[in-house]
JSON list of C-alpha atoms in Angstrom, two decimals:
[
{"chain": "A", "resi": 1, "resn": "MET", "atom": "CA", "xyz": [0.00, 0.00, 0.00]},
{"chain": "A", "resi": 2, "resn": "GLU", "atom": "CA", "xyz": [2.80, 2.42, 0.86]},
{"chain": "A", "resi": 3, "resn": "ALA", "atom": "CA", "xyz": [4.59, 1.74, -2.43]},
{"chain": "A", "resi": 4, "resn": "LEU", "atom": "CA", "xyz": [1.40, 2.46, -4.38]},
{"chain": "A", "resi": 5, "resn": "VAL", "atom": "CA", "xyz": [0.82, 5.76, -2.58]},
{"chain": "A", "resi": 6, "resn": "ALA", "atom": "CA", "xyz": [4.49, 6.75, -2.97]},
{"chain": "A", "resi": 7, "resn": "SER", "atom": "CA", "xyz": [4.30, 5.98, -6.69]},
{"chain": "A", "resi": 8, "resn": "ALA", "atom": "CA", "xyz": [1.13, 8.06, -7.02]},
{"chain": "A", "resi": 9, "resn": "ILE", "atom": "CA", "xyz": [2.79, 10.98, -5.23]},
{"chain": "A", "resi": 10, "resn": "GLY", "atom": "CA", "xyz": [5.84, 10.72, -7.50]},
{"chain": "A", "resi": 11, "resn": "LEU", "atom": "CA", "xyz": [3.70, 10.49, -10.63]},
{"chain": "A", "resi": 12, "resn": "MET", "atom": "CA", "xyz": [1.59, 13.52, -9.67]},
{"chain": "A", "resi": 13, "resn": "THR", "atom": "CA", "xyz": [4.70, 15.51, -8.76]},
{"chain": "A", "resi": 14, "resn": "SER", "atom": "CA", "xyz": [6.47, 14.72, -12.03]},
{"chain": "A", "resi": 15, "resn": "ALA", "atom": "CA", "xyz": [3.36, 15.43, -14.12]},
{"chain": "A", "resi": 16, "resn": "GLY", "atom": "CA", "xyz": [2.81, 18.69, -12.23]},
{"chain": "A", "resi": 17, "resn": "VAL", "atom": "CA", "xyz": [6.40, 19.86, -12.77]},
{"chain": "A", "resi": 18, "resn": "TYR", "atom": "CA", "xyz": [6.23, 18.87, -16.46]},
{"chain": "A", "resi": 19, "resn": "LEU", "atom": "CA", "xyz": [3.02, 20.84, -16.96]},
{"chain": "A", "resi": 20, "resn": "MET", "atom": "CA", "xyz": [4.36, 23.84, -15.07]},
{"chain": "A", "resi": 21, "resn": "LEU", "atom": "CA", "xyz": [7.25, 24.05, -17.54]},
{"chain": "A", "resi": 22, "resn": "ARG", "atom": "CA", "xyz": [4.89, 24.43, -20.52]},
{"chain": "A", "resi": 23, "resn": "GLN", "atom": "CA", "xyz": [4.58, 27.75, -22.37]},
{"chain": "A", "resi": 24, "resn": "ARG", "atom": "CA", "xyz": [0.81, 28.17, -22.10]},
{"chain": "A", "resi": 25, "resn": "THR", "atom": "CA", "xyz": [-1.05, 29.33, -19.02]},
{"chain": "A", "resi": 26, "resn": "PHE", "atom": "CA", "xyz": [-3.68, 26.57, -18.82]},
{"chain": "A", "resi": 27, "resn": "PRO", "atom": "CA", "xyz": [-1.14, 23.71, -18.51]},
{"chain": "A", "resi": 28, "resn": "VAL", "atom": "CA", "xyz": [0.74, 25.78, -15.90]},
{"chain": "A", "resi": 29, "resn": "VAL", "atom": "CA", "xyz": [-2.44, 26.11, -13.81]},
{"chain": "A", "resi": 30, "resn": "VAL", "atom": "CA", "xyz": [-3.21, 22.38, -14.17]},
{"chain": "A", "resi": 31, "resn": "GLY", "atom": "CA", "xyz": [0.39, 21.52, -13.25]},
{"chain": "A", "resi": 32, "resn": "LEU", "atom": "CA", "xyz": [0.24, 23.68, -10.15]},
{"chain": "A", "resi": 33, "resn": "THR", "atom": "CA", "xyz": [-3.02, 21.98, -9.18]},
{"chain": "A", "resi": 34, "resn": "LEU", "atom": "CA", "xyz": [-1.45, 18.53, -9.64]},
{"chain": "A", "resi": 35, "resn": "LEU", "atom": "CA", "xyz": [1.50, 19.59, -7.53]},
{"chain": "A", "resi": 36, "resn": "THR", "atom": "CA", "xyz": [-0.82, 20.72, -4.73]},
{"chain": "A", "resi": 37, "resn": "TYR", "atom": "CA", "xyz": [-2.66, 17.39, -4.94]},
{"chain": "A", "resi": 38, "resn": "ALA", "atom": "CA", "xyz": [0.66, 15.58, -4.56]},
{"chain": "A", "resi": 39, "resn": "VAL", "atom": "CA", "xyz": [1.55, 17.68, -1.51]},
{"chain": "A", "resi": 40, "resn": "ASN", "atom": "CA", "xyz": [-1.89, 17.00, 0.00]},
{"chain": "A", "resi": 41, "resn": "VAL", "atom": "CA", "xyz": [-1.52, 13.24, -0.43]},
{"chain": "A", "resi": 42, "resn": "PHE", "atom": "CA", "xyz": [1.99, 13.44, 1.03]},
{"chain": "A", "resi": 43, "resn": "LEU", "atom": "CA", "xyz": [0.69, 15.33, 4.07]},
{"chain": "A", "resi": 44, "resn": "PHE", "atom": "CA", "xyz": [-2.11, 12.82, 4.49]},
{"chain": "A", "resi": 45, "resn": "THR", "atom": "CA", "xyz": [0.23, 9.83, 4.36]},
{"chain": "A", "resi": 46, "resn": "SER", "atom": "CA", "xyz": [2.66, 11.43, 6.80]},
{"chain": "A", "resi": 47, "resn": "GLY", "atom": "CA", "xyz": [0.22, 10.46, 9.55]},
{"chain": "A", "resi": 48, "resn": "ARG", "atom": "CA", "xyz": [0.68, 6.75, 8.71]},
{"chain": "A", "resi": 49, "resn": "LEU", "atom": "CA", "xyz": [-1.84, 4.84, 6.65]},
{"chain": "A", "resi": 50, "resn": "ALA", "atom": "CA", "xyz": [-4.28, 3.19, 9.05]},
{"chain": "A", "resi": 51, "resn": "THR", "atom": "CA", "xyz": [-7.50, 1.57, 7.92]},
{"chain": "A", "resi": 52, "resn": "ASN", "atom": "CA", "xyz": [-10.55, 1.05, 10.14]},
{"chain": "A", "resi": 53, "resn": "MET", "atom": "CA", "xyz": [-9.02, 2.98, 13.04]},
{"chain": "A", "resi": 54, "resn": "PRO", "atom": "CA", "xyz": [-10.89, 5.64, 15.01]},
{"chain": "A", "resi": 55, "resn": "ALA", "atom": "CA", "xyz": [-9.66, 9.23, 15.02]},
{"chain": "A", "resi": 56, "resn": "ILE", "atom": "CA", "xyz": [-9.67, 9.32, 18.84]},
{"chain": "A", "resi": 57, "resn": "TYR", "atom": "CA", "xyz": [-8.20, 6.58, 21.00]},
{"chain": "A", "resi": 58, "resn": "GLY", "atom": "CA", "xyz": [-10.88, 4.62, 22.82]},
{"chain": "A", "resi": 59, "resn": "THR", "atom": "CA", "xyz": [-10.77, 1.89, 25.43]},
{"chain": "A", "resi": 60, "resn": "GLY", "atom": "CA", "xyz": [-11.75, -0.94, 23.09]},
{"chain": "A", "resi": 61, "resn": "ALA", "atom": "CA", "xyz": [-9.86, 0.30, 20.03]},
{"chain": "A", "resi": 62, "resn": "PRO", "atom": "CA", "xyz": [-6.56, -1.34, 19.08]},
{"chain": "A", "resi": 63, "resn": "GLY", "atom": "CA", "xyz": [-5.10, 2.00, 17.95]},
{"chain": "A", "resi": 64, "resn": "TYR", "atom": "CA", "xyz": [-6.02, 5.31, 16.42]},
{"chain": "A", "resi": 65, "resn": "SER", "atom": "CA", "xyz": [-5.29, 7.39, 13.34]},
{"chain": "A", "resi": 66, "resn": "ASP", "atom": "CA", "xyz": [-3.56, 10.72, 13.73]},
{"chain": "A", "resi": 67, "resn": "PRO", "atom": "CA", "xyz": [-6.06, 13.58, 13.15]},
{"chain": "A", "resi": 68, "resn": "LEU", "atom": "CA", "xyz": [-3.39, 16.28, 12.69]},
{"chain": "A", "resi": 69, "resn": "PRO", "atom": "CA", "xyz": [-2.46, 15.39, 9.06]},
{"chain": "A", "resi": 70, "resn": "GLN", "atom": "CA", "xyz": [-6.15, 15.28, 8.20]},
{"chain": "A", "resi": 71, "resn": "ALA", "atom": "CA", "xyz": [-6.60, 18.81, 9.56]},
{"chain": "A", "resi": 72, "resn": "LEU", "atom": "CA", "xyz": [-3.50, 19.98, 7.66]},
{"chain": "A", "resi": 73, "resn": "VAL", "atom": "CA", "xyz": [-4.85, 18.51, 4.41]},
{"chain": "A", "resi": 74, "resn": "LEU", "atom": "CA", "xyz": [-8.22, 20.20, 4.86]},
{"chain": "A", "resi": 75, "resn": "THR", "atom": "CA", "xyz": [-6.47, 23.52, 5.40]},
{"chain": "A", "resi": 76, "resn": "ALA", "atom": "CA", "xyz": [-4.22, 22.93, 2.38]},
{"chain": "A", "resi": 77, "resn": "ILE", "atom": "CA", "xyz": [-7.22, 22.12, 0.18]},
{"chain": "A", "resi": 78, "resn": "VAL", "atom": "CA", "xyz": [-8.88, 25.43, 1.04]},
{"chain": "A", "resi": 79, "resn": "ILE", "atom": "CA", "xyz": [-5.65, 27.38, 0.47]},
{"chain": "A", "resi": 80, "resn": "SER", "atom": "CA", "xyz": [-4.93, 25.64, -2.85]},
{"chain": "A", "resi": 81, "resn": "PHE", "atom": "CA", "xyz": [-8.48, 26.30, -4.09]},
{"chain": "A", "resi": 82, "resn": "GLY", "atom": "CA", "xyz": [-8.14, 30.00, -3.35]},
{"chain": "A", "resi": 83, "resn": "MET", "atom": "CA", "xyz": [-4.67, 30.11, -4.90]},
{"chain": "A", "resi": 84, "resn": "THR", "atom": "CA", "xyz": [-5.94, 28.37, -8.05]},
{"chain": "A", "resi": 85, "resn": "ALA", "atom": "CA", "xyz": [-8.80, 30.86, -8.36]},
{"chain": "A", "resi": 86, "resn": "VAL", "atom": "CA", "xyz": [-6.39, 33.80, -8.06]},
{"chain": "A", "resi": 87, "resn": "ILE", "atom": "CA", "xyz": [-4.00, 32.32, -10.64]},
{"chain": "A", "resi": 88, "resn": "VAL", "atom": "CA", "xyz": [-6.85, 31.63, -13.08]},
{"chain": "A", "resi": 89, "resn": "MET", "atom": "CA", "xyz": [-7.99, 35.25, -12.77]},
{"chain": "A", "resi": 90, "resn": "MET", "atom": "CA", "xyz": [-4.44, 36.49, -13.32]},
{"chain": "A", "resi": 91, "resn": "ALA", "atom": "CA", "xyz": [-4.06, 34.25, -16.38]},
{"chain": "A", "resi": 92, "resn": "LEU", "atom": "CA", "xyz": [-7.39, 35.49, -17.76]},
{"chain": "A", "resi": 93, "resn": "GLY", "atom": "CA", "xyz": [-6.33, 39.10, -17.24]},
{"chain": "A", "resi": 94, "resn": "ALA", "atom": "CA", "xyz": [-2.99, 38.46, -18.95]},
{"chain": "A", "resi": 95, "resn": "PHE", "atom": "CA", "xyz": [-4.78, 36.80, -21.86]},
{"chain": "A", "resi": 96, "resn": "LEU", "atom": "CA", "xyz": [-7.19, 39.70, -22.28]},
{"chain": "A", "resi": 97, "resn": "GLU", "atom": "CA", "xyz": [-4.35, 42.23, -22.06]},
{"chain": "A", "resi": 98, "resn": "ALA", "atom": "CA", "xyz": [-1.83, 40.52, -24.36]},
{"chain": "A", "resi": 99, "resn": "GLY", "atom": "CA", "xyz": [-4.18, 38.68, -26.70]},
{"chain": "A", "resi": 100, "resn": "HIS", "atom": "CA", "xyz": [-2.42, 35.31, -26.22]},
{"chain": "A", "resi": 101, "resn": "ASP", "atom": "CA", "xyz": [-1.78, 32.90, -23.39]},
{"chain": "A", "resi": 102, "resn": "LYS", "atom": "CA", "xyz": [1.96, 32.39, -23.70]},
{"chain": "A", "resi": 103, "resn": "VAL", "atom": "CA", "xyz": [3.93, 32.44, -20.47]},
{"chain": "A", "resi": 104, "resn": "ASP", "atom": "CA", "xyz": [7.18, 33.70, -22.04]},
{"chain": "A", "resi": 105, "resn": "MET", "atom": "CA", "xyz": [7.13, 37.04, -23.79]},
{"chain": "A", "resi": 106, "resn": "ASN", "atom": "CA", "xyz": [9.61, 37.40, -26.65]},
{"chain": "A", "resi": 107, "resn": "ASP", "atom": "CA", "xyz": [11.04, 40.69, -27.88]},
{"chain": "A", "resi": 108, "resn": "ASP", "atom": "CA", "xyz": [8.50, 40.59, -30.72]},
{"chain": "A", "resi": 109, "resn": "ASP", "atom": "CA", "xyz": [5.62, 40.51, -28.23]},
{"chain": "A", "resi": 110, "resn": "ALA", "atom": "CA", "xyz": [6.95, 43.30, -25.98]},
{"chain": "A", "resi": 111, "resn": "PRO", "atom": "CA", "xyz": [5.16, 46.65, -26.16]},
{"chain": "A", "resi": 112, "resn": "THR", "atom": "CA", "xyz": [7.11, 49.57, -27.59]},
{"chain": "A", "resi": 113, "resn": "GLU", "atom": "CA", "xyz": [7.60, 52.97, -25.98]},
{"chain": "A", "resi": 114, "resn": "GLY", "atom": "CA", "xyz": [4.25, 54.22, -27.24]},
{"chain": "A", "resi": 115, "resn": "GLY", "atom": "CA", "xyz": [2.48, 51.32, -25.52]},
{"chain": "A", "resi": 116, "resn": "GLN", "atom": "CA", "xyz": [1.54, 49.60, -28.80]},
{"chain": "A", "resi": 117, "resn": "LYS", "atom": "CA", "xyz": [2.96, 46.37, -30.16]}
]
């Protein structure tokens, strides 16, 4: 089970980094989202994978699962959703301003002194 989760984290991280290195804004946003998913799964598994265990230790329970990583993941999900919304709005504003969605701006795309291309 741990090897499967570690492979999934590695796959999401590598796909996220690959997409973040693209030259269009939509793959960059998707890559950043994949990278945050990988971090969330990593935070969740840092509390040890325990199945059918209660969150709070009881008298009849053989053990318990750590609730702290679960709380960290919930917080990280909210933060990543807000961050993704801000980045999408920035990408939309850049697209409307420049007329294209390229991340890199060449010398041909740079505005001149008069403000026009």
